[in-house]
């Protein structure tokens, strides 16, 4: 079973940028779908972006599309999430997980092997 380790979080001032990393023990196939999720304080975890490891096809939820960029480096078994123009509402624990469902939605019920997450804090 694949395992993930996230890193790169921290305290960032509004308007700043951040790169989060998600290192996988291995990608099982080129059809793996890796998703990034955010759980804000007191809220449900929500998917924000996903990428297909084979060809790099991406999908974003509309509200983050202009500021979030997901990418991968298959040689390093790593998926990145670049966030620009950070806002207080971006605060939360960001984690990654894998799915075999190649559909244009990022529903957490379709993902597994969750990492511990990395905390991102943007003060208001």
PDB file of C-alpha atoms in Angstrom:
ATOM      1  CA  UNK A   1       0.000   0.000   0.000  1.00  0.00           C
ATOM      2  CA  UNK A   2       1.385   3.371  -1.006  1.00  0.00           C
ATOM      3  CA  UNK A   3       2.291   5.805   1.752  1.00  0.00           C
ATOM      4  CA  UNK A   4       2.515   9.586   1.495  1.00  0.00           C
ATOM      5  CA  UNK A   5       4.538  12.173   3.349  1.00  0.00           C
ATOM      6  CA  UNK A   6       3.560  15.800   2.948  1.00  0.00           C
ATOM      7  CA  UNK A   7       5.772  18.789   3.678  1.00  0.00           C
ATOM      8  CA  UNK A   8       6.210  22.448   2.880  1.00  0.00           C
ATOM      9  CA  UNK A   9       3.544  24.017   5.039  1.00  0.00           C
ATOM     10  CA  UNK A  10       4.076  26.940   7.358  1.00  0.00           C
ATOM     11  CA  UNK A  11       2.992  30.420   8.344  1.00  0.00           C
ATOM     12  CA  UNK A  12       2.704  32.666   5.300  1.00  0.00           C
ATOM     13  CA  UNK A  13       1.524  36.248   5.080  1.00  0.00           C
ATOM     14  CA  UNK A  14      -1.440  37.056   2.830  1.00  0.00           C
ATOM     15  CA  UNK A  15      -0.351  37.439  -0.748  1.00  0.00           C
ATOM     16  CA  UNK A  16       2.585  35.087  -0.339  1.00  0.00           C
ATOM     17  CA  UNK A  17       3.291  31.792  -2.070  1.00  0.00           C
ATOM     18  CA  UNK A  18       4.021  28.260  -0.986  1.00  0.00           C
ATOM     19  CA  UNK A  19       5.047  24.946  -2.490  1.00  0.00           C
ATOM     20  CA  UNK A  20       3.735  21.803  -0.842  1.00  0.00           C
ATOM     21  CA  UNK A  21       5.290  18.420  -1.546  1.00  0.00           C
ATOM     22  CA  UNK A  22       3.734  14.979  -1.368  1.00  0.00           C
ATOM     23  CA  UNK A  23       6.276  12.162  -1.544  1.00  0.00           C
ATOM     24  CA  UNK A  24       4.888   8.705  -2.287  1.00  0.00           C
ATOM     25  CA  UNK A  25       6.567   5.442  -1.370  1.00  0.00           C
ATOM     26  CA  UNK A  26       5.845   4.495  -4.980  1.00  0.00           C
ATOM     27  CA  UNK A  27       3.379   5.174  -7.749  1.00  0.00           C
ATOM     28  CA  UNK A  28       1.738   1.846  -8.463  1.00  0.00           C
ATOM     29  CA  UNK A  29       0.851   2.676 -12.035  1.00  0.00           C
ATOM     30  CA  UNK A  30       0.676   5.474 -14.565  1.00  0.00           C
ATOM     31  CA  UNK A  31      -3.051   5.587 -13.945  1.00  0.00           C
ATOM     32  CA  UNK A  32      -2.728   6.651 -10.324  1.00  0.00           C
ATOM     33  CA  UNK A  33      -4.697   9.770  -9.516  1.00  0.00           C
ATOM     34  CA  UNK A  34      -3.088  11.804  -6.747  1.00  0.00           C
ATOM     35  CA  UNK A  35      -5.272  14.361  -5.052  1.00  0.00           C
ATOM     36  CA  UNK A  36      -4.517  17.261  -2.763  1.00  0.00           C
ATOM     37  CA  UNK A  37      -7.054  18.011  -0.041  1.00  0.00           C
ATOM     38  CA  UNK A  38      -7.513  20.802   2.449  1.00  0.00           C
ATOM     39  CA  UNK A  39      -9.194  20.649   5.832  1.00  0.00           C
ATOM     40  CA  UNK A  40      -9.896  24.063   7.274  1.00  0.00           C
ATOM     41  CA  UNK A  41     -10.470  24.420  11.023  1.00  0.00           C
ATOM     42  CA  UNK A  42     -13.877  23.096  11.957  1.00  0.00           C
ATOM     43  CA  UNK A  43     -14.715  22.055   8.402  1.00  0.00           C
ATOM     44  CA  UNK A  44     -14.842  18.917   6.339  1.00  0.00           C
ATOM     45  CA  UNK A  45     -11.859  17.927   4.251  1.00  0.00           C
ATOM     46  CA  UNK A  46     -12.291  19.047   0.651  1.00  0.00           C
ATOM     47  CA  UNK A  47     -10.439  18.200  -2.524  1.00  0.00           C
ATOM     48  CA  UNK A  48      -8.700  21.059  -4.314  1.00  0.00           C
ATOM     49  CA  UNK A  49      -6.646  19.523  -7.134  1.00  0.00           C
ATOM     50  CA  UNK A  50      -5.722  16.180  -8.670  1.00  0.00           C
ATOM     51  CA  UNK A  51      -3.227  14.894 -11.188  1.00  0.00           C
ATOM     52  CA  UNK A  52      -2.843  11.709 -13.195  1.00  0.00           C
ATOM     53  CA  UNK A  53       0.694  10.484 -12.691  1.00  0.00           C
ATOM     54  CA  UNK A  54       1.040   8.991 -16.156  1.00  0.00           C
ATOM     55  CA  UNK A  55       0.445  11.972 -18.426  1.00  0.00           C
ATOM     56  CA  UNK A  56       0.111  14.785 -15.908  1.00  0.00           C
ATOM     57  CA  UNK A  57      -3.518  15.542 -16.685  1.00  0.00           C
ATOM     58  CA  UNK A  58      -4.860  17.874 -14.013  1.00  0.00           C
ATOM     59  CA  UNK A  59      -8.154  18.992 -12.578  1.00  0.00           C
ATOM     60  CA  UNK A  60      -8.926  21.775 -10.101  1.00  0.00           C
ATOM     61  CA  UNK A  61     -12.004  22.768  -8.219  1.00  0.00           C
ATOM     62  CA  UNK A  62     -13.138  26.112  -9.718  1.00  0.00           C
ATOM     63  CA  UNK A  63     -12.476  28.258  -6.654  1.00  0.00           C
ATOM     64  CA  UNK A  64      -8.732  27.501  -6.639  1.00  0.00           C
ATOM     65  CA  UNK A  65      -8.073  27.169 -10.337  1.00  0.00           C
ATOM     66  CA  UNK A  66      -6.416  30.572 -10.739  1.00  0.00           C
ATOM     67  CA  UNK A  67      -4.048  30.256  -7.777  1.00  0.00           C
ATOM     68  CA  UNK A  68      -3.206  26.566  -7.338  1.00  0.00           C
ATOM     69  CA  UNK A  69      -0.946  24.517  -9.582  1.00  0.00           C
ATOM     70  CA  UNK A  70      -0.489  20.773  -9.205  1.00  0.00           C
ATOM     71  CA  UNK A  71       2.452  19.025 -10.841  1.00  0.00           C
ATOM     72  CA  UNK A  72       4.427  15.824 -10.479  1.00  0.00           C
ATOM     73  CA  UNK A  73       7.944  14.471 -10.778  1.00  0.00           C
ATOM     74  CA  UNK A  74       7.643  10.752 -11.400  1.00  0.00           C
ATOM     75  CA  UNK A  75      11.376  10.199 -10.972  1.00  0.00           C
ATOM     76  CA  UNK A  76      11.006  11.433  -7.395  1.00  0.00           C
ATOM     77  CA  UNK A  77       7.547   9.928  -6.768  1.00  0.00           C
ATOM     78  CA  UNK A  78       6.495  13.418  -5.781  1.00  0.00           C
ATOM     79  CA  UNK A  79       3.450  15.544  -6.415  1.00  0.00           C
ATOM     80  CA  UNK A  80       3.599  19.280  -5.755  1.00  0.00           C
ATOM     81  CA  UNK A  81       0.978  21.878  -5.017  1.00  0.00           C
ATOM     82  CA  UNK A  82       2.009  25.467  -5.669  1.00  0.00           C
ATOM     83  CA  UNK A  83      -0.244  28.069  -4.095  1.00  0.00           C
ATOM     84  CA  UNK A  84       0.034  31.735  -4.943  1.00  0.00           C
ATOM     85  CA  UNK A  85      -1.697  34.852  -3.584  1.00  0.00           C
ATOM     86  CA  UNK A  86      -2.386  33.044  -0.321  1.00  0.00           C
ATOM     87  CA  UNK A  87      -5.479  34.137   1.553  1.00  0.00           C
ATOM     88  CA  UNK A  88      -6.649  33.487   5.120  1.00  0.00           C
ATOM     89  CA  UNK A  89      -9.264  31.064   3.794  1.00  0.00           C
ATOM     90  CA  UNK A  90      -6.415  28.885   2.494  1.00  0.00           C
ATOM     91  CA  UNK A  91      -5.547  28.037   6.095  1.00  0.00           C
ATOM     92  CA  UNK A  92      -5.817  24.348   6.906  1.00  0.00           C
ATOM     93  CA  UNK A  93      -4.129  20.986   6.870  1.00  0.00           C
ATOM     94  CA  UNK A  94      -3.191  19.909   3.362  1.00  0.00           C
ATOM     95  CA  UNK A  95      -2.878  16.215   2.669  1.00  0.00           C
ATOM     96  CA  UNK A  96      -2.612  13.949  -0.331  1.00  0.00           C
ATOM     97  CA  UNK A  97      -4.073  10.589  -1.209  1.00  0.00           C
ATOM     98  CA  UNK A  98      -4.431   8.238  -4.163  1.00  0.00           C
ATOM     99  CA  UNK A  99      -7.385   7.097  -6.196  1.00  0.00           C
ATOM    100  CA  UNK A 100      -7.979   4.766  -9.117  1.00  0.00           C
ATOM    101  CA  UNK A 101     -11.099   6.656 -10.182  1.00  0.00           C
ATOM    102  CA  UNK A 102     -10.175   8.819 -13.150  1.00  0.00           C
ATOM    103  CA  UNK A 103     -13.101  11.215 -13.034  1.00  0.00           C
ATOM    104  CA  UNK A 104     -13.357  14.999 -12.889  1.00  0.00           C
ATOM    105  CA  UNK A 105     -14.224  15.278  -9.261  1.00  0.00           C
ATOM    106  CA  UNK A 106     -12.126  15.116  -6.106  1.00  0.00           C
ATOM    107  CA  UNK A 107     -14.358  13.335  -3.630  1.00  0.00           C
ATOM    108  CA  UNK A 108     -12.475  12.102  -0.604  1.00  0.00           C
ATOM    109  CA  UNK A 109     -14.521   8.909  -0.442  1.00  0.00           C
ATOM    110  CA  UNK A 110     -12.774   7.825  -3.646  1.00  0.00           C
ATOM    111  CA  UNK A 111      -9.277   8.276  -2.199  1.00  0.00           C
ATOM    112  CA  UNK A 112      -7.157   6.323   0.212  1.00  0.00           C
ATOM    113  CA  UNK A 113      -3.727   5.946   1.805  1.00  0.00           C
ATOM    114  CA  UNK A 114      -3.892   9.374   3.385  1.00  0.00           C
ATOM    115  CA  UNK A 115      -0.782  11.129   4.547  1.00  0.00           C
ATOM    116  CA  UNK A 116      -0.519  12.988   7.859  1.00  0.00           C
ATOM    117  CA  UNK A 117      -0.760  16.359   6.190  1.00  0.00           C
ATOM    118  CA  UNK A 118       1.076  19.630   6.450  1.00  0.00           C
ATOM    119  CA  UNK A 119      -0.307  22.754   8.138  1.00  0.00           C
ATOM    120  CA  UNK A 120      -0.676  25.979   6.195  1.00  0.00           C
ATOM    121  CA  UNK A 121      -1.559  29.101   8.148  1.00  0.00           C
ATOM    122  CA  UNK A 122      -2.352  32.456   6.570  1.00  0.00           C
ATOM    123  CA  UNK A 123      -3.189  35.054   9.216  1.00  0.00           C
ATOM    124  CA  UNK A 124      -5.993  37.516   8.671  1.00  0.00           C
TER     125      UNK A 124
END
